[in-house]
């Protein structure tokens, strides 16, 4: 199977590669053509996943296909962008048909769930590595950046925290758990759902937002720095899933929620006036603290006393 046969069989003919609204020209030419409406901006983000660094070399290709796209698409949701398209640069050690078929199915499932069209890519031979670039559309000037949080805003997250980090021991086969625990955590790790609907609702309401990829404390630290404010996180308010608590217990669950990473929930600063609406429309979301004047991140216990900060998120260098 040559390079072009591979592209055709597994990607160009996939149903997620069909031209769609906003993708005027898809796979097959030198470039794809994306069409924006008047007054729209294009949101663009790239993520690379390297075998042995971001996922085990031998991991299930279906799950990898889902996760690779979910992780990339989460950045669009975090800006409040509506999904448009993505490209896939695939480096493979060999053209293993069974691997490719399963990978393409996983990619397809997530692409359909996220309404993202596969518009192009690149295919090369080498150590297994995936680079996905995602494109989204936004009404000009309405992107949710990291830099607008104001003292007095609520600090909120879009759903349970710690699931990604808490799932890792199961992913690596170091721990086992009953199906009600394992199914939930493994689904959250392998198929985190980018919070597009929440991001869209936050447009024009939230003052700042990002997605939690490095761990809550590290990521809200980025938001605080970019906004020139301080944030307080109240530990008892962190939403923890029953499965995470059952597998790890409360103390370790807090650890995963604070610094585990890989959650792909949105974290955002929201003016107090939207508190009731948030809780009514997004019951999974939680207010976990406050924005105030100053700098840095403080962690508080139930009594309001300051707790020491655990080590922060993963860094490659
Ligand atoms: P070029 O040499 O002009 O850069 P390629 O031969 O690399 O183009 O790719 C041919 C077409 O197939 C292009 O439209 C490209 O976007 C698409 N393509 C290549 N690899 C992939 C892939 N892994 N997934 C989706 N589309 C791909
Ligand atoms: Mg070309």
mmCIF file of C-alpha atoms and ligand atoms in Angstrom:
data_model
loop_
_atom_site.group_PDB
_atom_site.id
_atom_site.type_symbol
_atom_site.label_atom_id
_atom_site.label_comp_id
_atom_site.label_asym_id
_atom_site.label_seq_id
_atom_site.Cartn_x
_atom_site.Cartn_y
_atom_site.Cartn_z
ATOM 1 C CA UNK A 1 0.000 0.000 0.000
ATOM 2 C CA UNK A 2 1.589 3.277 -1.144
ATOM 3 C CA UNK A 3 1.226 6.653 0.516
ATOM 4 C CA UNK A 4 -1.632 7.832 -1.717
ATOM 5 C CA UNK A 5 -3.526 4.560 -1.424
ATOM 6 C CA UNK A 6 -3.192 4.852 2.363
ATOM 7 C CA UNK A 7 -4.473 8.447 2.375
ATOM 8 C CA UNK A 8 -7.367 7.535 0.108
ATOM 9 C CA UNK A 9 -8.441 4.389 1.945
ATOM 10 C CA UNK A 10 -8.264 5.576 5.518
ATOM 11 C CA UNK A 11 -8.665 9.321 5.379
ATOM 12 C CA UNK A 12 -9.865 10.886 2.103
ATOM 13 C CA UNK A 13 -12.862 8.535 1.891
ATOM 14 C CA UNK A 14 -13.762 8.755 5.587
ATOM 15 C CA UNK A 15 -17.164 10.313 6.149
ATOM 16 C CA UNK A 16 -15.606 12.984 8.408
ATOM 17 C CA UNK A 17 -13.615 14.119 5.325
ATOM 18 C CA UNK A 18 -16.718 15.016 3.307
ATOM 19 C CA UNK A 19 -16.914 18.666 2.402
ATOM 20 C CA UNK A 20 -19.174 20.519 4.779
ATOM 21 C CA UNK A 21 -20.329 24.019 5.542
ATOM 22 C CA UNK A 22 -17.199 26.107 5.938
ATOM 23 C CA UNK A 23 -14.924 23.654 4.103
ATOM 24 C CA UNK A 24 -15.102 24.735 0.473
ATOM 25 C CA UNK A 25 -12.317 22.349 -0.630
ATOM 26 C CA UNK A 26 -11.130 19.338 1.353
ATOM 27 C CA UNK A 27 -8.513 16.605 0.903
ATOM 28 C CA UNK A 28 -6.885 16.142 -2.516
ATOM 29 C CA UNK A 29 -5.417 19.461 -3.572
ATOM 30 C CA UNK A 30 -2.357 21.352 -2.376
ATOM 31 C CA UNK A 31 -4.384 23.233 0.203
ATOM 32 C CA UNK A 32 -7.810 22.977 1.733
ATOM 33 C CA UNK A 33 -10.011 26.066 1.469
ATOM 34 C CA UNK A 34 -11.938 27.198 4.527
ATOM 35 C CA UNK A 35 -14.774 29.665 4.144
ATOM 36 C CA UNK A 36 -15.622 32.152 6.869
ATOM 37 C CA UNK A 37 -18.652 34.409 6.929
ATOM 38 C CA UNK A 38 -18.221 38.196 7.033
ATOM 39 C CA UNK A 39 -17.254 39.323 10.493
ATOM 40 C CA UNK A 40 -15.825 35.961 11.567
ATOM 41 C CA UNK A 41 -12.328 35.130 12.770
ATOM 42 C CA UNK A 42 -10.505 31.827 12.337
ATOM 43 C CA UNK A 43 -9.276 30.154 15.547
ATOM 44 C CA UNK A 44 -6.299 27.819 14.979
ATOM 45 C CA UNK A 45 -4.490 25.455 17.329
ATOM 46 C CA UNK A 46 -1.951 22.638 16.872
ATOM 47 C CA UNK A 47 -1.159 19.691 19.151
ATOM 48 C CA UNK A 48 1.464 17.004 18.720
ATOM 49 C CA UNK A 49 1.296 13.610 20.382
ATOM 50 C CA UNK A 50 4.520 11.585 20.447
ATOM 51 C CA UNK A 51 4.534 7.836 21.121
ATOM 52 C CA UNK A 52 6.306 7.095 24.384
ATOM 53 C CA UNK A 53 5.762 10.661 25.626
ATOM 54 C CA UNK A 54 2.023 11.338 25.324
ATOM 55 C CA UNK A 55 0.764 7.775 24.915
ATOM 56 C CA UNK A 56 2.190 4.270 25.224
ATOM 57 C CA UNK A 57 3.625 2.978 21.912
ATOM 58 C CA UNK A 58 1.342 -0.066 22.061
ATOM 59 C CA UNK A 59 -1.911 1.719 22.934
ATOM 60 C CA UNK A 60 -5.168 0.854 21.214
ATOM 61 C CA UNK A 61 -5.292 2.802 17.903
ATOM 62 C CA UNK A 62 -9.066 3.352 18.070
ATOM 63 C CA UNK A 63 -8.714 5.012 21.472
ATOM 64 C CA UNK A 64 -5.699 6.982 20.293
ATOM 65 C CA UNK A 65 -7.618 8.330 17.289
ATOM 66 C CA UNK A 66 -10.421 9.552 19.538
ATOM 67 C CA UNK A 67 -8.153 11.063 22.136
ATOM 68 C CA UNK A 68 -5.799 12.806 19.710
ATOM 69 C CA UNK A 69 -8.658 14.760 18.175
ATOM 70 C CA UNK A 70 -10.413 15.438 21.495
ATOM 71 C CA UNK A 71 -7.261 16.931 23.012
ATOM 72 C CA UNK A 72 -6.746 19.208 20.021
ATOM 73 C CA UNK A 73 -10.410 20.214 19.723
ATOM 74 C CA UNK A 74 -10.584 21.162 23.394
ATOM 75 C CA UNK A 75 -8.485 24.259 22.618
ATOM 76 C CA UNK A 76 -11.200 25.467 20.232
ATOM 77 C CA UNK A 77 -13.877 24.994 22.889
ATOM 78 C CA UNK A 78 -11.684 26.925 25.330
ATOM 79 C CA UNK A 79 -11.697 29.967 23.019
ATOM 80 C CA UNK A 80 -15.451 29.743 22.566
ATOM 81 C CA UNK A 81 -14.977 28.838 18.903
ATOM 82 C CA UNK A 82 -17.439 26.807 16.873
ATOM 83 C CA UNK A 83 -15.867 23.718 15.296
ATOM 84 C CA UNK A 84 -14.923 23.922 11.622
ATOM 85 C CA UNK A 85 -12.154 21.575 10.420
ATOM 86 C CA UNK A 86 -8.900 19.821 11.257
ATOM 87 C CA UNK A 87 -5.783 18.492 9.561
ATOM 88 C CA UNK A 88 -3.817 15.390 10.498
ATOM 89 C CA UNK A 89 -0.071 15.007 10.065
ATOM 90 C CA UNK A 90 0.663 11.349 10.648
ATOM 91 C CA UNK A 91 4.122 9.831 11.020
ATOM 92 C CA UNK A 92 4.011 6.033 11.057
ATOM 93 C CA UNK A 93 6.727 3.392 11.421
ATOM 94 C CA UNK A 94 4.874 1.244 8.846
ATOM 95 C CA UNK A 95 1.542 1.027 7.024
ATOM 96 C CA UNK A 96 -0.214 -1.483 9.293
ATOM 97 C CA UNK A 97 -3.714 -1.812 7.825
ATOM 98 C CA UNK A 98 -5.424 -3.058 10.975
ATOM 99 C CA UNK A 99 -3.837 -0.245 13.010
ATOM 100 C CA UNK A 100 -4.822 2.387 10.438
ATOM 101 C CA UNK A 101 -8.394 1.111 10.153
ATOM 102 C CA UNK A 102 -8.898 1.230 13.931
ATOM 103 C CA UNK A 103 -7.195 4.627 14.254
ATOM 104 C CA UNK A 104 -9.369 6.062 11.474
ATOM 105 C CA UNK A 105 -12.514 4.723 13.176
ATOM 106 C CA UNK A 106 -11.579 6.391 16.457
ATOM 107 C CA UNK A 107 -10.822 9.645 14.678
ATOM 108 C CA UNK A 108 -14.136 9.402 12.829
ATOM 109 C CA UNK A 109 -16.105 8.894 16.037
ATOM 110 C CA UNK A 110 -14.636 11.964 17.707
ATOM 111 C CA UNK A 111 -14.843 14.051 14.515
ATOM 112 C CA UNK A 112 -18.535 13.294 14.219
ATOM 113 C CA UNK A 113 -19.161 14.038 17.901
ATOM 114 C CA UNK A 114 -17.325 17.360 17.594
ATOM 115 C CA UNK A 115 -18.631 18.258 14.098
ATOM 116 C CA UNK A 116 -15.113 18.706 12.728
ATOM 117 C CA UNK A 117 -14.292 17.988 9.086
ATOM 118 C CA UNK A 118 -10.966 16.358 8.155
ATOM 119 C CA UNK A 119 -9.712 18.813 5.524
ATOM 120 C CA UNK A 120 -6.139 17.669 4.877
ATOM 121 C CA UNK A 121 -2.906 16.436 6.338
ATOM 122 C CA UNK A 122 0.439 14.856 5.680
ATOM 123 C CA UNK A 123 1.663 11.268 5.797
ATOM 124 C CA UNK A 124 5.277 10.307 6.457
ATOM 125 C CA UNK A 125 7.315 7.366 7.714
ATOM 126 C CA UNK A 126 9.170 7.547 11.026
ATOM 127 C CA UNK A 127 8.624 7.036 14.764
ATOM 128 C CA UNK A 128 4.885 7.156 15.565
ATOM 129 C CA UNK A 129 3.774 10.757 16.013
ATOM 130 C CA UNK A 130 0.548 12.670 15.377
ATOM 131 C CA UNK A 131 0.099 16.381 14.797
ATOM 132 C CA UNK A 132 -3.432 17.710 14.610
ATOM 133 C CA UNK A 133 -4.320 21.257 13.713
ATOM 134 C CA UNK A 134 -7.864 22.349 14.463
ATOM 135 C CA UNK A 135 -9.758 25.280 12.999
ATOM 136 C CA UNK A 136 -12.772 26.992 14.466
ATOM 137 C CA UNK A 137 -14.868 30.072 13.741
ATOM 138 C CA UNK A 138 -15.685 32.966 16.013
ATOM 139 C CA UNK A 139 -17.608 36.203 15.684
ATOM 140 C CA UNK A 140 -14.771 38.746 15.430
ATOM 141 C CA UNK A 141 -13.643 40.032 18.813
ATOM 142 C CA UNK A 142 -15.572 37.470 20.877
ATOM 143 C CA UNK A 143 -12.863 34.900 21.573
ATOM 144 C CA UNK A 144 -12.490 33.813 25.194
ATOM 145 C CA UNK A 145 -8.875 34.665 25.900
ATOM 146 C CA UNK A 146 -6.925 34.056 29.104
ATOM 147 C CA UNK A 147 -6.397 37.721 29.784
ATOM 148 C CA UNK A 148 -9.669 39.394 30.797
ATOM 149 C CA UNK A 149 -10.392 38.099 34.330
ATOM 150 C CA UNK A 150 -11.297 40.843 36.825
ATOM 151 C CA UNK A 151 -11.193 41.018 40.612
ATOM 152 C CA UNK A 152 -14.559 39.861 41.972
ATOM 153 C CA UNK A 153 -15.206 37.324 39.192
ATOM 154 C CA UNK A 154 -16.095 33.763 40.116
ATOM 155 C CA UNK A 155 -13.544 31.098 39.240
ATOM 156 C CA UNK A 156 -15.391 28.160 37.679
ATOM 157 C CA UNK A 157 -14.782 24.822 35.978
ATOM 158 C CA UNK A 158 -16.939 22.988 33.466
ATOM 159 C CA UNK A 159 -17.121 19.639 35.243
ATOM 160 C CA UNK A 160 -15.400 17.010 37.376
ATOM 161 C CA UNK A 161 -11.652 17.353 37.843
ATOM 162 C CA UNK A 162 -8.933 14.750 38.300
ATOM 163 C CA UNK A 163 -10.450 12.090 36.064
ATOM 164 C CA UNK A 164 -7.628 12.229 33.508
ATOM 165 C CA UNK A 165 -4.849 11.959 36.073
ATOM 166 C CA UNK A 166 -6.839 9.467 38.120
ATOM 167 C CA UNK A 167 -7.317 7.218 35.084
ATOM 168 C CA UNK A 168 -3.602 6.970 34.343
ATOM 169 C CA UNK A 169 -2.924 4.049 36.690
ATOM 170 C CA UNK A 170 -5.664 2.112 34.854
ATOM 171 C CA UNK A 171 -4.378 3.176 31.421
ATOM 172 C CA UNK A 172 -0.878 1.970 32.314
ATOM 173 C CA UNK A 173 -2.242 -1.276 33.749
ATOM 174 C CA UNK A 174 -0.811 -0.508 37.209
ATOM 175 C CA UNK A 175 -4.212 -0.727 38.880
ATOM 176 C CA UNK A 176 -7.486 -2.517 38.289
ATOM 177 C CA UNK A 177 -10.978 -1.423 39.175
ATOM 178 C CA UNK A 178 -14.534 -2.745 38.926
ATOM 179 C CA UNK A 179 -16.266 -1.847 35.623
ATOM 180 C CA UNK A 180 -18.399 0.981 37.090
ATOM 181 C CA UNK A 181 -15.176 2.741 38.080
ATOM 182 C CA UNK A 182 -12.913 1.702 35.205
ATOM 183 C CA UNK A 183 -15.459 2.357 32.436
ATOM 184 C CA UNK A 184 -16.058 5.921 33.563
ATOM 185 C CA UNK A 185 -12.409 6.855 34.128
ATOM 186 C CA UNK A 186 -11.108 5.199 30.969
ATOM 187 C CA UNK A 187 -13.792 6.904 28.881
ATOM 188 C CA UNK A 188 -12.810 10.255 30.427
ATOM 189 C CA UNK A 189 -9.147 9.569 29.598
ATOM 190 C CA UNK A 190 -9.551 8.185 26.077
ATOM 191 C CA UNK A 191 -12.535 10.237 24.939
ATOM 192 C CA UNK A 192 -12.730 13.501 26.865
ATOM 193 C CA UNK A 193 -15.550 15.555 25.323
ATOM 194 C CA UNK A 194 -14.429 19.055 24.309
ATOM 195 C CA UNK A 195 -16.851 21.480 25.976
ATOM 196 C CA UNK A 196 -18.010 23.272 22.829
ATOM 197 C CA UNK A 197 -21.539 24.070 24.018
ATOM 198 C CA UNK A 198 -20.280 25.528 27.279
ATOM 199 C CA UNK A 199 -17.591 27.552 25.478
ATOM 200 C CA UNK A 200 -20.202 28.993 23.168
ATOM 201 C CA UNK A 201 -22.405 29.984 26.111
ATOM 202 C CA UNK A 202 -19.429 31.623 27.806
ATOM 203 C CA UNK A 203 -18.905 33.928 24.810
ATOM 204 C CA UNK A 204 -19.916 37.412 25.877
ATOM 205 C CA UNK A 205 -20.218 36.262 29.533
ATOM 206 C CA UNK A 206 -16.888 34.871 30.774
ATOM 207 C CA UNK A 207 -14.058 37.373 31.112
ATOM 208 C CA UNK A 208 -11.342 34.732 30.604
ATOM 209 C CA UNK A 209 -11.154 31.002 29.884
ATOM 210 C CA UNK A 210 -8.846 28.113 29.037
ATOM 211 C CA UNK A 211 -8.998 24.342 29.034
ATOM 212 C CA UNK A 212 -7.343 22.294 31.751
ATOM 213 C CA UNK A 213 -4.616 20.232 30.153
ATOM 214 C CA UNK A 214 -1.672 20.682 32.522
ATOM 215 C CA UNK A 215 -3.576 20.502 35.821
ATOM 216 C CA UNK A 216 -5.970 22.956 37.466
ATOM 217 C CA UNK A 217 -3.417 24.918 39.509
ATOM 218 C CA UNK A 218 -0.965 25.252 36.641
ATOM 219 C CA UNK A 219 -3.676 26.302 34.210
ATOM 220 C CA UNK A 220 -5.464 28.793 36.448
ATOM 221 C CA UNK A 221 -1.971 30.123 37.149
ATOM 222 C CA UNK A 222 -1.692 30.860 33.423
ATOM 223 C CA UNK A 223 -5.051 32.607 33.514
ATOM 224 C CA UNK A 224 -4.058 34.670 36.566
ATOM 225 C CA UNK A 225 -0.762 35.747 34.983
ATOM 226 C CA UNK A 226 -2.326 36.629 31.638
ATOM 227 C CA UNK A 227 -5.074 38.635 33.364
ATOM 228 C CA UNK A 228 -2.809 40.320 35.920
ATOM 229 C CA UNK A 229 -4.931 39.077 38.837
ATOM 230 C CA UNK A 230 -4.778 36.579 41.711
ATOM 231 C CA UNK A 231 -7.029 33.517 42.006
ATOM 232 C CA UNK A 232 -8.183 31.595 45.065
ATOM 233 C CA UNK A 233 -9.129 27.950 44.697
ATOM 234 C CA UNK A 234 -11.311 26.490 47.467
ATOM 235 C CA UNK A 235 -10.333 22.848 47.707
ATOM 236 C CA UNK A 236 -13.651 21.613 49.121
ATOM 237 C CA UNK A 237 -15.518 22.994 46.119
ATOM 238 C CA UNK A 238 -13.640 20.948 43.511
ATOM 239 C CA UNK A 239 -16.102 18.643 41.735
ATOM 240 C CA UNK A 240 -14.855 15.049 42.114
ATOM 241 C CA UNK A 241 -16.508 12.133 40.325
ATOM 242 C CA UNK A 242 -17.665 9.171 42.448
ATOM 243 C CA UNK A 243 -15.445 6.813 40.393
ATOM 244 C CA UNK A 244 -12.352 8.918 41.105
ATOM 245 C CA UNK A 245 -13.136 8.961 44.847
ATOM 246 C CA UNK A 246 -13.774 5.245 44.888
ATOM 247 C CA UNK A 247 -10.480 4.366 43.187
ATOM 248 C CA UNK A 248 -8.182 6.829 44.941
ATOM 249 C CA UNK A 249 -9.846 8.101 48.116
ATOM 250 C CA UNK A 250 -10.343 11.783 48.938
ATOM 251 C CA UNK A 251 -6.774 12.972 49.494
ATOM 252 C CA UNK A 252 -5.335 11.430 46.325
ATOM 253 C CA UNK A 253 -8.429 12.521 44.363
ATOM 254 C CA UNK A 254 -7.725 16.137 45.408
ATOM 255 C CA UNK A 255 -4.143 15.663 44.203
ATOM 256 C CA UNK A 256 -5.294 14.526 40.770
ATOM 257 C CA UNK A 257 -7.866 17.333 40.591
ATOM 258 C CA UNK A 258 -5.298 20.003 41.472
ATOM 259 C CA UNK A 259 -2.308 18.879 39.460
ATOM 260 C CA UNK A 260 -3.179 15.744 37.488
ATOM 261 C CA UNK A 261 -3.784 17.287 34.073
ATOM 262 C CA UNK A 262 -5.487 15.746 31.039
ATOM 263 C CA UNK A 263 -8.959 16.776 32.187
ATOM 264 C CA UNK A 264 -9.919 18.963 29.200
ATOM 265 C CA UNK A 265 -12.581 20.753 31.227
ATOM 266 C CA UNK A 266 -12.922 24.483 30.758
ATOM 267 C CA UNK A 267 -11.794 26.773 33.565
ATOM 268 C CA UNK A 268 -13.139 30.329 33.413
ATOM 269 C CA UNK A 269 -13.691 33.583 35.202
ATOM 270 C CA UNK A 270 -17.339 34.625 35.277
ATOM 271 C CA UNK A 271 -18.946 37.784 36.651
ATOM 272 C CA UNK A 272 -21.084 37.040 39.724
ATOM 273 C CA UNK A 273 -24.240 38.074 37.858
ATOM 274 C CA UNK A 274 -24.168 34.837 35.832
ATOM 275 C CA UNK A 275 -23.925 32.499 38.844
ATOM 276 C CA UNK A 276 -27.568 31.360 38.851
ATOM 277 C CA UNK A 277 -27.726 30.954 35.091
ATOM 278 C CA UNK A 278 -24.536 28.889 35.154
ATOM 279 C CA UNK A 279 -25.885 26.571 37.806
ATOM 280 C CA UNK A 280 -29.232 26.179 36.065
ATOM 281 C CA UNK A 281 -27.909 25.575 32.540
ATOM 282 C CA UNK A 282 -24.672 23.722 33.362
ATOM 283 C CA UNK A 283 -25.330 21.569 36.414
ATOM 284 C CA UNK A 284 -21.967 19.811 35.993
ATOM 285 C CA UNK A 285 -20.079 23.083 36.227
ATOM 286 C CA UNK A 286 -18.893 24.346 39.605
ATOM 287 C CA UNK A 287 -17.808 27.601 41.164
ATOM 288 C CA UNK A 288 -14.467 26.705 42.759
ATOM 289 C CA UNK A 289 -13.156 30.062 43.918
ATOM 290 C CA UNK A 290 -12.635 33.731 43.204
ATOM 291 C CA UNK A 291 -10.542 36.178 41.270
ATOM 292 C CA UNK A 292 -9.015 39.024 43.287
ATOM 293 C CA UNK A 293 -6.482 41.812 42.909
ATOM 294 C CA UNK A 294 -2.846 40.740 43.147
ATOM 295 C CA UNK A 295 -0.997 37.848 41.568
ATOM 296 C CA UNK A 296 -0.576 34.100 41.857
ATOM 297 C CA UNK A 297 -2.720 31.160 42.943
ATOM 298 C CA UNK A 298 -3.783 30.440 46.523
ATOM 299 C CA UNK A 299 -5.327 27.189 47.699
ATOM 300 C CA UNK A 300 -7.767 27.402 50.622
ATOM 301 C CA UNK A 301 -9.304 24.725 52.838
ATOM 302 C CA UNK A 302 -12.946 24.669 54.006
ATOM 303 C CA UNK A 303 -12.157 27.083 56.844
ATOM 304 C CA UNK A 304 -10.552 29.561 54.446
ATOM 305 C CA UNK A 305 -7.008 28.792 55.645
ATOM 306 C CA UNK A 306 -4.246 28.660 53.091
ATOM 307 C CA UNK A 307 -2.905 25.221 52.092
ATOM 308 C CA UNK A 308 0.562 24.560 50.647
ATOM 309 C CA UNK A 309 0.520 24.230 46.848
ATOM 310 C CA UNK A 310 1.313 20.777 45.526
ATOM 311 C CA UNK A 311 3.860 20.422 42.695
ATOM 312 C CA UNK A 312 2.424 21.856 39.475
ATOM 313 C CA UNK A 313 1.842 20.479 35.993
ATOM 314 C CA UNK A 314 4.009 18.468 33.653
ATOM 315 C CA UNK A 315 6.599 20.379 31.632
ATOM 316 C CA UNK A 316 8.580 18.950 28.729
ATOM 317 C CA UNK A 317 11.679 21.099 29.351
HETATM 318 P P1 LIG B 1 1.478 17.738 -1.024
HETATM 319 O O1 LIG B 1 2.601 16.864 -1.486
HETATM 320 O O2 LIG B 1 0.931 18.642 -2.074
HETATM 321 O O3 LIG B 1 1.765 18.438 0.255
HETATM 322 P P2 LIG B 1 0.378 15.293 -0.139
HETATM 323 O O4 LIG B 1 0.794 14.384 -1.227
HETATM 324 O O5 LIG B 1 1.157 15.301 1.133
HETATM 325 O O6 LIG B 1 0.259 16.759 -0.717
HETATM 326 O O7 LIG B 1 -1.145 15.006 0.230
HETATM 327 C C1 LIG B 1 -2.125 14.865 -0.764
HETATM 328 C C2 LIG B 1 -3.472 15.282 -0.209
HETATM 329 O O8 LIG B 1 -3.822 14.389 0.842
HETATM 330 C C3 LIG B 1 -3.460 16.681 0.384
HETATM 331 O O9 LIG B 1 -4.728 17.263 0.129
HETATM 332 C C4 LIG B 1 -3.284 16.433 1.865
HETATM 333 O O10 LIG B 1 -3.884 17.465 2.630
HETATM 334 C C5 LIG B 1 -3.998 15.104 2.051
HETATM 335 N N1 LIG B 1 -3.433 14.261 3.120
HETATM 336 C C6 LIG B 1 -2.190 13.731 3.234
HETATM 337 N N2 LIG B 1 -2.045 12.990 4.329
HETATM 338 C C7 LIG B 1 -3.237 13.042 4.978
HETATM 339 C C8 LIG B 1 -3.754 12.483 6.192
HETATM 340 N N3 LIG B 1 -3.004 11.715 6.991
HETATM 341 N N4 LIG B 1 -5.021 12.766 6.517
HETATM 342 C C9 LIG B 1 -5.781 13.556 5.731
HETATM 343 N N5 LIG B 1 -5.382 14.092 4.577
HETATM 344 C C10 LIG B 1 -4.122 13.853 4.192
HETATM 345 MG MG1 LIG B 2 1.325 20.055 -3.016
#
